[in-house]
mmCIF file of C-alpha atoms in Angstrom:
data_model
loop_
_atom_site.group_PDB
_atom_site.id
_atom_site.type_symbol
_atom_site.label_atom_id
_atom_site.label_comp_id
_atom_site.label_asym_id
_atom_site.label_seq_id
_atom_site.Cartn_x
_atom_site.Cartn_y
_atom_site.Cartn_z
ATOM 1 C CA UNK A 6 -182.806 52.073 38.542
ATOM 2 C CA UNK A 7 -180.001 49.980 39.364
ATOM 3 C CA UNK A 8 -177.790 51.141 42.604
ATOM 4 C CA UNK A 9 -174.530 50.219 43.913
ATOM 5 C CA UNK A 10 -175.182 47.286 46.338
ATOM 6 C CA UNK A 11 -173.321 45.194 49.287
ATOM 7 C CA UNK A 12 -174.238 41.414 49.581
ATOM 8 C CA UNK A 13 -173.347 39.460 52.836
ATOM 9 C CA UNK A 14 -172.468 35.986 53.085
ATOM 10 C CA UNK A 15 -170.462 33.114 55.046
ATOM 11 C CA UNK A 16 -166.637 32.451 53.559
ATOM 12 C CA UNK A 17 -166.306 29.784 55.955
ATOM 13 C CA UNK A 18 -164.683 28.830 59.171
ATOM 14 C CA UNK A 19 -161.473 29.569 60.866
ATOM 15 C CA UNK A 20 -159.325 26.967 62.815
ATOM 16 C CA UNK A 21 -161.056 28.377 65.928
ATOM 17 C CA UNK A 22 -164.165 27.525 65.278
ATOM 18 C CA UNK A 23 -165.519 31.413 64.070
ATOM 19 C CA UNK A 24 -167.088 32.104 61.109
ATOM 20 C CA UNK A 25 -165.506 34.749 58.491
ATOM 21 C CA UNK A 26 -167.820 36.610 56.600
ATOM 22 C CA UNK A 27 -167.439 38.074 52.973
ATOM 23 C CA UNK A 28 -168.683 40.973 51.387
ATOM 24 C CA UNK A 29 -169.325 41.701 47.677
ATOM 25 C CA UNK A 30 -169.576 44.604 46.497
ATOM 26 C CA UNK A 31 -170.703 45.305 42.872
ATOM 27 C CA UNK A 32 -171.076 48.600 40.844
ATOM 28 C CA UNK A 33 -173.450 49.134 38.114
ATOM 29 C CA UNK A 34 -170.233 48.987 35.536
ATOM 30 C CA UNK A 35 -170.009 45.460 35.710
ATOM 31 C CA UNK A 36 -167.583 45.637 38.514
ATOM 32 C CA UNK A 37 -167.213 43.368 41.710
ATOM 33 C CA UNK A 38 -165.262 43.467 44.418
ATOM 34 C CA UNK A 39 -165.097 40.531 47.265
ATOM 35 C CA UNK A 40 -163.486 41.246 50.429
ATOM 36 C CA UNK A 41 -163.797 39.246 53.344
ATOM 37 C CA UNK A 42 -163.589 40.368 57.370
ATOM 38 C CA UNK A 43 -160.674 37.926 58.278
ATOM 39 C CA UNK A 44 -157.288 40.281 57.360
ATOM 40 C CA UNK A 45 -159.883 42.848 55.645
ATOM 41 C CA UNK A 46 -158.377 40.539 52.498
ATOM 42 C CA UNK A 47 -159.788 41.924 49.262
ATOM 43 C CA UNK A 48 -160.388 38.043 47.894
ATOM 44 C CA UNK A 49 -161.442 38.754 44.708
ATOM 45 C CA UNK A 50 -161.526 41.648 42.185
ATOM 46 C CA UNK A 51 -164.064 41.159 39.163
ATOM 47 C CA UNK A 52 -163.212 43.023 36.177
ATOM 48 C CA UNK A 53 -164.690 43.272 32.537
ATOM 49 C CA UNK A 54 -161.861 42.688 29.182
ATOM 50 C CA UNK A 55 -162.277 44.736 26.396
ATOM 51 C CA UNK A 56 -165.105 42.324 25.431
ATOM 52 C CA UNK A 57 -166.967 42.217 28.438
ATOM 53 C CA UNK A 58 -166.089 39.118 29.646
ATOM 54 C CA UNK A 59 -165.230 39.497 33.535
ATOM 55 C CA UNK A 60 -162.420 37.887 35.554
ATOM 56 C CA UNK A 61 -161.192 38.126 39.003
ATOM 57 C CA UNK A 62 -158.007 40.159 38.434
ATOM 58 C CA UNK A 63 -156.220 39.284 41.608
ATOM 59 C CA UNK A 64 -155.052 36.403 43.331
ATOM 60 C CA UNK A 65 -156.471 34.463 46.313
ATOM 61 C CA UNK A 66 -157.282 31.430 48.175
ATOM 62 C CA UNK A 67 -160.234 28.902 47.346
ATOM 63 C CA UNK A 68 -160.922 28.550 51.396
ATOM 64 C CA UNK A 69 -160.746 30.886 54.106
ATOM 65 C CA UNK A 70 -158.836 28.331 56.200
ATOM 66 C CA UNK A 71 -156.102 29.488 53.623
ATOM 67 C CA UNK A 72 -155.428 32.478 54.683
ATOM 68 C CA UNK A 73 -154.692 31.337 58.083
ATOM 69 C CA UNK A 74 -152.262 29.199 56.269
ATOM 70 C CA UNK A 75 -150.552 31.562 53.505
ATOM 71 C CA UNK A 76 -147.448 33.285 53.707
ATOM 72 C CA UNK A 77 -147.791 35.478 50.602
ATOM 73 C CA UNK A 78 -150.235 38.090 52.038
ATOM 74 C CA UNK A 79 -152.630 37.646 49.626
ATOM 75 C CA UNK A 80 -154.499 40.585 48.923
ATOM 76 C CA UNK A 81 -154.567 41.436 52.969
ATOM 77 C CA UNK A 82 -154.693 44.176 54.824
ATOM 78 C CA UNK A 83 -151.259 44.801 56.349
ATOM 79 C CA UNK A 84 -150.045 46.642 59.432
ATOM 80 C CA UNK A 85 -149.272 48.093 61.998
ATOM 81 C CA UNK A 86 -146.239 48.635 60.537
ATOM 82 C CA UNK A 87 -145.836 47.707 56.494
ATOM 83 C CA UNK A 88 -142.546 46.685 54.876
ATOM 84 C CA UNK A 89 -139.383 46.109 57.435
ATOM 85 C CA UNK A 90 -137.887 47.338 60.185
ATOM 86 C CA UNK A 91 -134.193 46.982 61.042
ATOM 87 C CA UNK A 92 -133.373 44.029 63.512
ATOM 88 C CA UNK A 93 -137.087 44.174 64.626
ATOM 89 C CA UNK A 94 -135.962 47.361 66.596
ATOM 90 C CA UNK A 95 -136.625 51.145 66.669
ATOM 91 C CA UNK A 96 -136.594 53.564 69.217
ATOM 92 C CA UNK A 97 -139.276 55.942 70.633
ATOM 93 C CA UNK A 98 -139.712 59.374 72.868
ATOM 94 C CA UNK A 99 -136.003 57.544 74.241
ATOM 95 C CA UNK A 100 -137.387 54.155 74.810
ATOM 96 C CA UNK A 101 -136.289 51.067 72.544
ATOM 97 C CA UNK A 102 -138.912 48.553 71.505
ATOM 98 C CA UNK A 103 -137.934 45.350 70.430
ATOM 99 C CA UNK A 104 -140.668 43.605 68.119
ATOM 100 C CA UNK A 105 -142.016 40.208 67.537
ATOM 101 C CA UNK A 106 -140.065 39.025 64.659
ATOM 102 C CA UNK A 107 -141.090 35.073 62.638
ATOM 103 C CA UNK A 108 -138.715 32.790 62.418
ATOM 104 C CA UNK A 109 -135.196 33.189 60.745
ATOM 105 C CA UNK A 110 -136.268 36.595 59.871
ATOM 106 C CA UNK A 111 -133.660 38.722 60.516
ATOM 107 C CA UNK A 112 -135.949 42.205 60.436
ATOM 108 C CA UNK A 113 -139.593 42.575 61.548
ATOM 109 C CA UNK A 114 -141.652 42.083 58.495
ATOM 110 C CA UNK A 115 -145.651 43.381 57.907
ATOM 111 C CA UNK A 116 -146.533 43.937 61.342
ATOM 112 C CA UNK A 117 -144.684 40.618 62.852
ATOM 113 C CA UNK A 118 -145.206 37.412 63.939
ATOM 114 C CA UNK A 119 -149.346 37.907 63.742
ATOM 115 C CA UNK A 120 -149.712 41.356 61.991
ATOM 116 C CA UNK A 121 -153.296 42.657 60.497
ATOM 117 C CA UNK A 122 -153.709 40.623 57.993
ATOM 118 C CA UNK A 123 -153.719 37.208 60.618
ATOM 119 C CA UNK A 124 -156.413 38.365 62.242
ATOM 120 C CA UNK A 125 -160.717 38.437 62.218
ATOM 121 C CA UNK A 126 -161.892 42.320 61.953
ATOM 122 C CA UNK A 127 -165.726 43.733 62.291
ATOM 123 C CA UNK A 128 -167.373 44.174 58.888
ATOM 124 C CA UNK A 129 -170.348 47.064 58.719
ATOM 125 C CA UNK A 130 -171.447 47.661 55.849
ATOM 126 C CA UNK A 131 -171.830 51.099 54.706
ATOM 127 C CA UNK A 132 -175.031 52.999 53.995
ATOM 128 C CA UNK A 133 -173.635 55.120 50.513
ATOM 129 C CA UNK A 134 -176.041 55.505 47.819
ATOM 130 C CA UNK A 135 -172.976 56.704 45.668
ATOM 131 C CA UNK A 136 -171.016 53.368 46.007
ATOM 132 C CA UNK A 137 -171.188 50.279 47.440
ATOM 133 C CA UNK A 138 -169.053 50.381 50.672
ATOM 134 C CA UNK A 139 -168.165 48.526 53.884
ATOM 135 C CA UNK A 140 -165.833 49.272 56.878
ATOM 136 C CA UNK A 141 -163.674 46.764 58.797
ATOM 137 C CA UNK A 142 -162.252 47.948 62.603
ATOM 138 C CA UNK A 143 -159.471 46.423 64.489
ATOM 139 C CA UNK A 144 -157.900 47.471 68.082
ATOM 140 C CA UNK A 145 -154.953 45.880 69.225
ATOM 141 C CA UNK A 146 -153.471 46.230 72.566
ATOM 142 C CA UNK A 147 -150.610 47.946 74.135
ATOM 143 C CA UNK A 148 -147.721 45.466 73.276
ATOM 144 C CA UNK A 149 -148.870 43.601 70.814
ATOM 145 C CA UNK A 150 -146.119 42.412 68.835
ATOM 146 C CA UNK A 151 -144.241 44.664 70.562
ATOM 147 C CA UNK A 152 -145.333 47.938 69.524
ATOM 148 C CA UNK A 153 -146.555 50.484 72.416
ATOM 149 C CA UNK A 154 -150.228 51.899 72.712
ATOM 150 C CA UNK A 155 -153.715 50.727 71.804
ATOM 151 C CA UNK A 156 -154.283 51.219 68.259
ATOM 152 C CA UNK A 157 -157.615 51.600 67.008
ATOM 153 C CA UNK A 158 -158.103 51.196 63.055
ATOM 154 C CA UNK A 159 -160.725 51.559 60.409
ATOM 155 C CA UNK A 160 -160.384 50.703 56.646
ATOM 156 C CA UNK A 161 -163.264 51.297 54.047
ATOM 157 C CA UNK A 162 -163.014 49.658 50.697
ATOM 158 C CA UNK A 163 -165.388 51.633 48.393
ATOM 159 C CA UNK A 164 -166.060 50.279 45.044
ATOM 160 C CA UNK A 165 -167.653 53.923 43.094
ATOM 161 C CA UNK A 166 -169.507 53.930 39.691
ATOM 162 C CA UNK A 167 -166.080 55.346 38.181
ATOM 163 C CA UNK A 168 -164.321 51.549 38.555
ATOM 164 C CA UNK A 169 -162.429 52.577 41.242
ATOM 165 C CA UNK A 170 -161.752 50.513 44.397
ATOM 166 C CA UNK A 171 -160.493 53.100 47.016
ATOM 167 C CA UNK A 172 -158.935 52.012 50.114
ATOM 168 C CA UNK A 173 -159.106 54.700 52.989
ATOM 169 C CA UNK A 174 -157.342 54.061 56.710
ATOM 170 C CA UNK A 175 -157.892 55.692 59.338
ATOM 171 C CA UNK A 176 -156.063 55.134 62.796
ATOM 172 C CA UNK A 177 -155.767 56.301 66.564
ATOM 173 C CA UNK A 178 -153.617 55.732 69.414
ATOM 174 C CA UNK A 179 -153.447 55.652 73.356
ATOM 175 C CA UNK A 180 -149.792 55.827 73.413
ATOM 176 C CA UNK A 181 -147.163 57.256 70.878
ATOM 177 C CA UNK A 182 -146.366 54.316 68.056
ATOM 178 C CA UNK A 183 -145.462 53.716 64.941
ATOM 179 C CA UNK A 184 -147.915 53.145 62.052
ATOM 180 C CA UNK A 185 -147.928 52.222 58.147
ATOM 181 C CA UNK A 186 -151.023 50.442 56.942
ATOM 182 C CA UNK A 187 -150.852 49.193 53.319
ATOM 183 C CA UNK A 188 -153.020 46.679 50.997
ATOM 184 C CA UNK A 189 -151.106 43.610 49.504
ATOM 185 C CA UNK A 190 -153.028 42.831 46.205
ATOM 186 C CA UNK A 191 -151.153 40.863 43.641
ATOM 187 C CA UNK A 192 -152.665 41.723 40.321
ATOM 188 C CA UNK A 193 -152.903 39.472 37.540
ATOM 189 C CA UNK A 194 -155.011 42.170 34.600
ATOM 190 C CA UNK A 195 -155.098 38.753 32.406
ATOM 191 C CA UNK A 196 -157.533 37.338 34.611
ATOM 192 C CA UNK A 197 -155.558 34.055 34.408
ATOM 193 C CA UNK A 198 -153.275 33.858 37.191
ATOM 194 C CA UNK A 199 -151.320 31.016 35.429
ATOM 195 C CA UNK A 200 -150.221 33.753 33.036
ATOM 196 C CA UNK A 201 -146.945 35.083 34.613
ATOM 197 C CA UNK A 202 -147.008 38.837 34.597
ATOM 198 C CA UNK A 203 -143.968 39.404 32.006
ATOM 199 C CA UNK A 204 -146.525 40.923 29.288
ATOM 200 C CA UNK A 205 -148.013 44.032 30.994
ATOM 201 C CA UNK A 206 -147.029 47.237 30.905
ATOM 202 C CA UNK A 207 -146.117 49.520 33.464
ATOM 203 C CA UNK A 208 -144.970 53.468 34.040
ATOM 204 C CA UNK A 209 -144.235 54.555 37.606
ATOM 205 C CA UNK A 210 -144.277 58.514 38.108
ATOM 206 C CA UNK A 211 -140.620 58.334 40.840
ATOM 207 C CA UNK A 212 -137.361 59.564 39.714
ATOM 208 C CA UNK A 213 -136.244 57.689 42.169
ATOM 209 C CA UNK A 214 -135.592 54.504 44.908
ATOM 210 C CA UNK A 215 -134.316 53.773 48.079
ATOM 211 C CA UNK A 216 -131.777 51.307 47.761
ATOM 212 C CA UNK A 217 -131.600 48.769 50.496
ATOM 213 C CA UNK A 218 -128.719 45.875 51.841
ATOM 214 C CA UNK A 219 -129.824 42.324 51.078
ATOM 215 C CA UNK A 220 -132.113 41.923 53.916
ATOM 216 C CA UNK A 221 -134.270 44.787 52.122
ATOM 217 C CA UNK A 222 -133.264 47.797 54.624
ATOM 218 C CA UNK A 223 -132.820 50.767 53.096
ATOM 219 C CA UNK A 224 -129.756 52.752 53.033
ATOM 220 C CA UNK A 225 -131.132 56.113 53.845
ATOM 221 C CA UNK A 226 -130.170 57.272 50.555
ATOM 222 C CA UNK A 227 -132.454 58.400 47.164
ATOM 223 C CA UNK A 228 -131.395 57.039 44.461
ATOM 224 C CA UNK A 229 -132.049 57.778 40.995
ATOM 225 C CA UNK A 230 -134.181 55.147 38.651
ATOM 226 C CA UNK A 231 -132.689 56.469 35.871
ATOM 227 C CA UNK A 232 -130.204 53.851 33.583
ATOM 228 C CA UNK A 233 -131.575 51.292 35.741
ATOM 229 C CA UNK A 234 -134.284 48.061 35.504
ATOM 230 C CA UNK A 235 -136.271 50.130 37.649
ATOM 231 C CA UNK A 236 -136.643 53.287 35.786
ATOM 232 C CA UNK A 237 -140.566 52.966 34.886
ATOM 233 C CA UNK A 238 -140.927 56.604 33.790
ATOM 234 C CA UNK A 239 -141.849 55.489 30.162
ATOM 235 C CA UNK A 240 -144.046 52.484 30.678
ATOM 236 C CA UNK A 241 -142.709 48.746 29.835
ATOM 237 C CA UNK A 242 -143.102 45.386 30.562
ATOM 238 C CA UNK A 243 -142.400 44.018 34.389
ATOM 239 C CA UNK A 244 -140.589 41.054 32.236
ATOM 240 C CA UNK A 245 -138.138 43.852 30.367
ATOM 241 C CA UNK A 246 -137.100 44.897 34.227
ATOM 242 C CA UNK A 247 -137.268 41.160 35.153
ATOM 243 C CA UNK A 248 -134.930 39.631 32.805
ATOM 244 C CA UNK A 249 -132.867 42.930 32.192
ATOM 245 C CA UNK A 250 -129.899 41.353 34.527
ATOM 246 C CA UNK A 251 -129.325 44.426 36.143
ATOM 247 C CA UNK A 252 -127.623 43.810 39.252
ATOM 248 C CA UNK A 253 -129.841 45.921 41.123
ATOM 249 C CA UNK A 254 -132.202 43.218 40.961
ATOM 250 C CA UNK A 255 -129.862 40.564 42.608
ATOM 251 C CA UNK A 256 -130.614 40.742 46.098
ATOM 252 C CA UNK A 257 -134.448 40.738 45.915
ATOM 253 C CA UNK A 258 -134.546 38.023 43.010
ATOM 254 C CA UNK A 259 -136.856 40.724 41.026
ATOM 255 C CA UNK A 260 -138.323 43.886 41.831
ATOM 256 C CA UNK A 261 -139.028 44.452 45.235
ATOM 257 C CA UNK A 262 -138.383 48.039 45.771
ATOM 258 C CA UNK A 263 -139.810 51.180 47.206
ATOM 259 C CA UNK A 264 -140.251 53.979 44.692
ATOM 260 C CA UNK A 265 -140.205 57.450 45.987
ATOM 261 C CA UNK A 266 -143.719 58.775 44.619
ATOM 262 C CA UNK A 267 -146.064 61.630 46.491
ATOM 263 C CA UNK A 268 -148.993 62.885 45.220
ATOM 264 C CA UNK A 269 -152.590 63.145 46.603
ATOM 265 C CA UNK A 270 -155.631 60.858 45.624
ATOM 266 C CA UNK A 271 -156.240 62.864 42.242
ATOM 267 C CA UNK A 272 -153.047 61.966 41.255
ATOM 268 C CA UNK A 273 -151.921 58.956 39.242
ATOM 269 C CA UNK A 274 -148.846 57.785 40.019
ATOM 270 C CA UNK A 275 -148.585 54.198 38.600
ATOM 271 C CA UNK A 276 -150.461 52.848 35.202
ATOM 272 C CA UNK A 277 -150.629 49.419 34.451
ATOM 273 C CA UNK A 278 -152.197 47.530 30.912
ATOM 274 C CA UNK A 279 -152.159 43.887 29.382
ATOM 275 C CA UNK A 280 -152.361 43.753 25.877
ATOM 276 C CA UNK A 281 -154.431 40.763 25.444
ATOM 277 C CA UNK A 282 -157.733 41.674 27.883
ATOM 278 C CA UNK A 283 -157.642 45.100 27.161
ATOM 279 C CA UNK A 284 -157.262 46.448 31.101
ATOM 280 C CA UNK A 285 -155.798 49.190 32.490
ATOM 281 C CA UNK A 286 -155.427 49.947 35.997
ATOM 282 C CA UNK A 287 -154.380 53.580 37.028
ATOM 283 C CA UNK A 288 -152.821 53.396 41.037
ATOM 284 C CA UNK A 289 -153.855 57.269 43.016
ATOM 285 C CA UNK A 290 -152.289 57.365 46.582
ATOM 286 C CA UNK A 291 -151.165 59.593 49.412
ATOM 287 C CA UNK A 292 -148.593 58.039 50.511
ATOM 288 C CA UNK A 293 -145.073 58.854 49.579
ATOM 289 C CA UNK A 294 -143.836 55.572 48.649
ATOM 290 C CA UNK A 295 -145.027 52.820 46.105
ATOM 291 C CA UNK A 296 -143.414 49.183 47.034
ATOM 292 C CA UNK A 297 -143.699 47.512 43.517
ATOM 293 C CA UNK A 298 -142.904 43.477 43.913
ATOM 294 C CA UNK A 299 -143.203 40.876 41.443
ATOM 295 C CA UNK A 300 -144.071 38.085 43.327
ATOM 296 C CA UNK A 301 -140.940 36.441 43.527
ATOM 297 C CA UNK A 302 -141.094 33.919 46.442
ATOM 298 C CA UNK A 303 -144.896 32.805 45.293
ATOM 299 C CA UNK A 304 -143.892 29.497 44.734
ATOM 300 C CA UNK A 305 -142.536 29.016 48.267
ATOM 301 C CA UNK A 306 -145.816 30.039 49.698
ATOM 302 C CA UNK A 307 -147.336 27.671 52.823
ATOM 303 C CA UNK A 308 -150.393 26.586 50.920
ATOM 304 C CA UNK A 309 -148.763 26.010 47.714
ATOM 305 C CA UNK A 310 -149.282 22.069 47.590
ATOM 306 C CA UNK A 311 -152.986 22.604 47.993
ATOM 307 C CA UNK A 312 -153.333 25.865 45.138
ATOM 308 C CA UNK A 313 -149.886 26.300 43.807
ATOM 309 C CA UNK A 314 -148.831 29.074 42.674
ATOM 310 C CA UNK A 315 -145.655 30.266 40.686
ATOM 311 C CA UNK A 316 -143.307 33.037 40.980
ATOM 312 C CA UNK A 317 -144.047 35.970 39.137
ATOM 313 C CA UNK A 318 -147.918 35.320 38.662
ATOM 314 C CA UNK A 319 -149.071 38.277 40.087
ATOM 315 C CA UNK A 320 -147.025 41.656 41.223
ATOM 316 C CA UNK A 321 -148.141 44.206 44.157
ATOM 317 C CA UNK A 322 -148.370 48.104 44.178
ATOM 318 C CA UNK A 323 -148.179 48.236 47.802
ATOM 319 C CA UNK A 324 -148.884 52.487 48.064
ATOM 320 C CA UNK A 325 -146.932 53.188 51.920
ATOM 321 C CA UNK A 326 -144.468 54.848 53.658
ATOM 322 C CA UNK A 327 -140.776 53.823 53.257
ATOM 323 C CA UNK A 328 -139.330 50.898 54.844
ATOM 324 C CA UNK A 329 -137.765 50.883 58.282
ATOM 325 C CA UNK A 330 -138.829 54.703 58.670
ATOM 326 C CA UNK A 331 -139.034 54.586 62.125
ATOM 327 C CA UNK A 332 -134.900 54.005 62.225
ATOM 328 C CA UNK A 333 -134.749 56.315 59.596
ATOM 329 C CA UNK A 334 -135.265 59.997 60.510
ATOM 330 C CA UNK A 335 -134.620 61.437 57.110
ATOM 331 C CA UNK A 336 -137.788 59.421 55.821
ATOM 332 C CA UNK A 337 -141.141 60.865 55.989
ATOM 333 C CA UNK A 338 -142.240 59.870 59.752
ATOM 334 C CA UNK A 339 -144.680 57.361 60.818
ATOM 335 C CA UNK A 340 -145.100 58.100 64.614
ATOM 336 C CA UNK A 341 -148.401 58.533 65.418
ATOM 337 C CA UNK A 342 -149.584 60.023 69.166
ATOM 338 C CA UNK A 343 -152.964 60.512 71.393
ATOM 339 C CA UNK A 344 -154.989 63.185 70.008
ATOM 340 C CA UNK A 345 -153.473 63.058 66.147
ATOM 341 C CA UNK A 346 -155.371 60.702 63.753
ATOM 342 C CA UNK A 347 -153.612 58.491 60.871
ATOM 343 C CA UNK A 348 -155.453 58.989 57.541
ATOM 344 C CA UNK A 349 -154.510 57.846 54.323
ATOM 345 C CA UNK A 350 -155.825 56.443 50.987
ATOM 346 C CA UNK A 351 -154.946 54.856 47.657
ATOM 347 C CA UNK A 352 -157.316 54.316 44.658
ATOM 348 C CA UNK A 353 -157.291 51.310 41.740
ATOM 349 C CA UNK A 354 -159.007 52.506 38.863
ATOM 350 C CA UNK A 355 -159.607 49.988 36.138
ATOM 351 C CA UNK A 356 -160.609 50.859 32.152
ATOM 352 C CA UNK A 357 -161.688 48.434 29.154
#
């Protein structure tokens, strides 16, 4: 009888001289999923086509080296904080924090200068008849990047017999922070990711957005989706949003906006298909907010003269809490203190 299984194996080696490990993790269904322990990146994402015919549905790196290099986030794991913050600034319990910020950024973005996704985890892999499974743990000091307390965290990719890859966090603090963990897949369902993404097909269950300045800060208001590219309620194509020339879509060059979804991991709350392999992909989360992005800045990316890659060639469903909540305080909080532990999940569930 066949069981879900975890394979181990080298990825390669880092500038500093230690070795990344990958681990794939396959399903009887004729599903694999590769994720490797350096920015608990899921690398690759095998999927069968209405034909049978597999192909990695997301996009990634040949070489670990990289992901050291790449400024696209490529399928990492991204924290401690997800999305923006205002000026790199936010104030807790009466104390500011001011937070590491990359160059000629004007807010912190995805953790900082070296967030989560820059840096080597432990892999374990899971004993789970039921699925194949593995764990990667991080702790971070006090301070780093500029955020207060120790934070301890634990992901678990599961891939199940159901074709669902489920991401679960879990997190814990010595001292009262701020926390939004997220995964930052770009998803290509043609399995070619020098197909742009115009062609699938997408419905978002939010009524509405948070509209946000040109540096992507929200506003702190809710905004309705409705007469607008980014109403997704009846599914249609990313390239019908895309080329639409509304001019809510000026500042971010394309969709790159947080939809105001809630629901709980039985829930779907985005569905994606492309017409041509025959996949669907059905998005479950706890989270209240779904960042959708098209990948519009792909071709910019660090290690685009060695794998180029072009704008719109993949797009993210990056399931989270809304950007710059912890200036915010009419957002959904993300302060997390001693004692209280941060738990959250989001599912991608894939048909043929």
């Amino acid at each position: 009888m066949q069981i879900p299984q975890v394979k181990t194996a080298i990825a390669g080696y880092l500038s500093s001289g230690k070795c990344a490990r990958r681990y794939t993790l396959t399903n009887t269904q004729g599903m694999q999923a590769v994720v490797v322990d350096y920015g608990a990146t899921l690398w690759q994402l095998l999927v069968p086509d209405a034909e049978g015919n597999s192909a990695n549905v997301v996009l990634g790196y040949d070489e670990i080296g990289d992901y050291e290099k790449g400024s696209s986030y490529l399928g990492a794991l991204v924290g401690r904080v997800a999305n923006r913050i205002k000026a790199g600034e936010f104030s807790l319990d009466g104390k500011r924090y001011v937070l590491a910020k990359k160059a000629n950024d004007v807010n912190q973005l995805h953790g900082g200068r070296v967030g989560f996704d820059k840096h080597l985890w432990q892999g374990e892999v899971l004993a789970d008849e039921s699925c194949a499974a593995v764990a990667f743990s991080l702790v971070r000091p006090d301070g780093d990047e500029g955020y207060p307390g120790e934070l301890s965290v634990r992901v678990v990719y599961r891939l199940t017999e159901a074709n669902e890859l489920i991401v679960s966090y879990e997190a814990t603090t010595t001292a009262a922070t701020v926390v939004n963990l997220t995964q930052h897949s770009y998803f290509n369902l043609t399995g070619n990711a020098s197909v742009p993404v115009y062609d699938h097909r997408l419905r978002i269950v939010a009524d509405g957005y948070t509209p946000t300045d040109n540096t992507g800060i929200p506003s702190g208001e809710i905004a309705p989706v409705q007469g607008s590219a980014l109403d997704f309620r009846t599914a249609k194509t990313i390239g019908q949003a895309l080329h639409s020339g509304d001019p809510v879509l000026a500042d971010t060059q394309g969709l790159d906006h947080n939809f105001c979804v809630s629901g709980n991991i039985g829930e779907v709350i985005a569905e994606v298909s492309e017409p041509l392999s025959g996949r669907t992909m059905q998005v479950k989360s706890t989270y209240p907010g779904m960042q959708l992005y098209s990948g519009n800045f792909l071709a910019d990316d660090a290690c685009n003269s060695r794998k180029p890659l072009a704008n719109h060639s993949g797009f993210c469903l990056e399931c989270q809490y809304y950007p710059d909540a912890p200036n915010r305080p009419e957002f959904d909080s993300i302060t997390l203190r001693p004692g209280e532990v941060y738990r959250e999940a989001t599912s991608y569930q894939f048909f043929w």
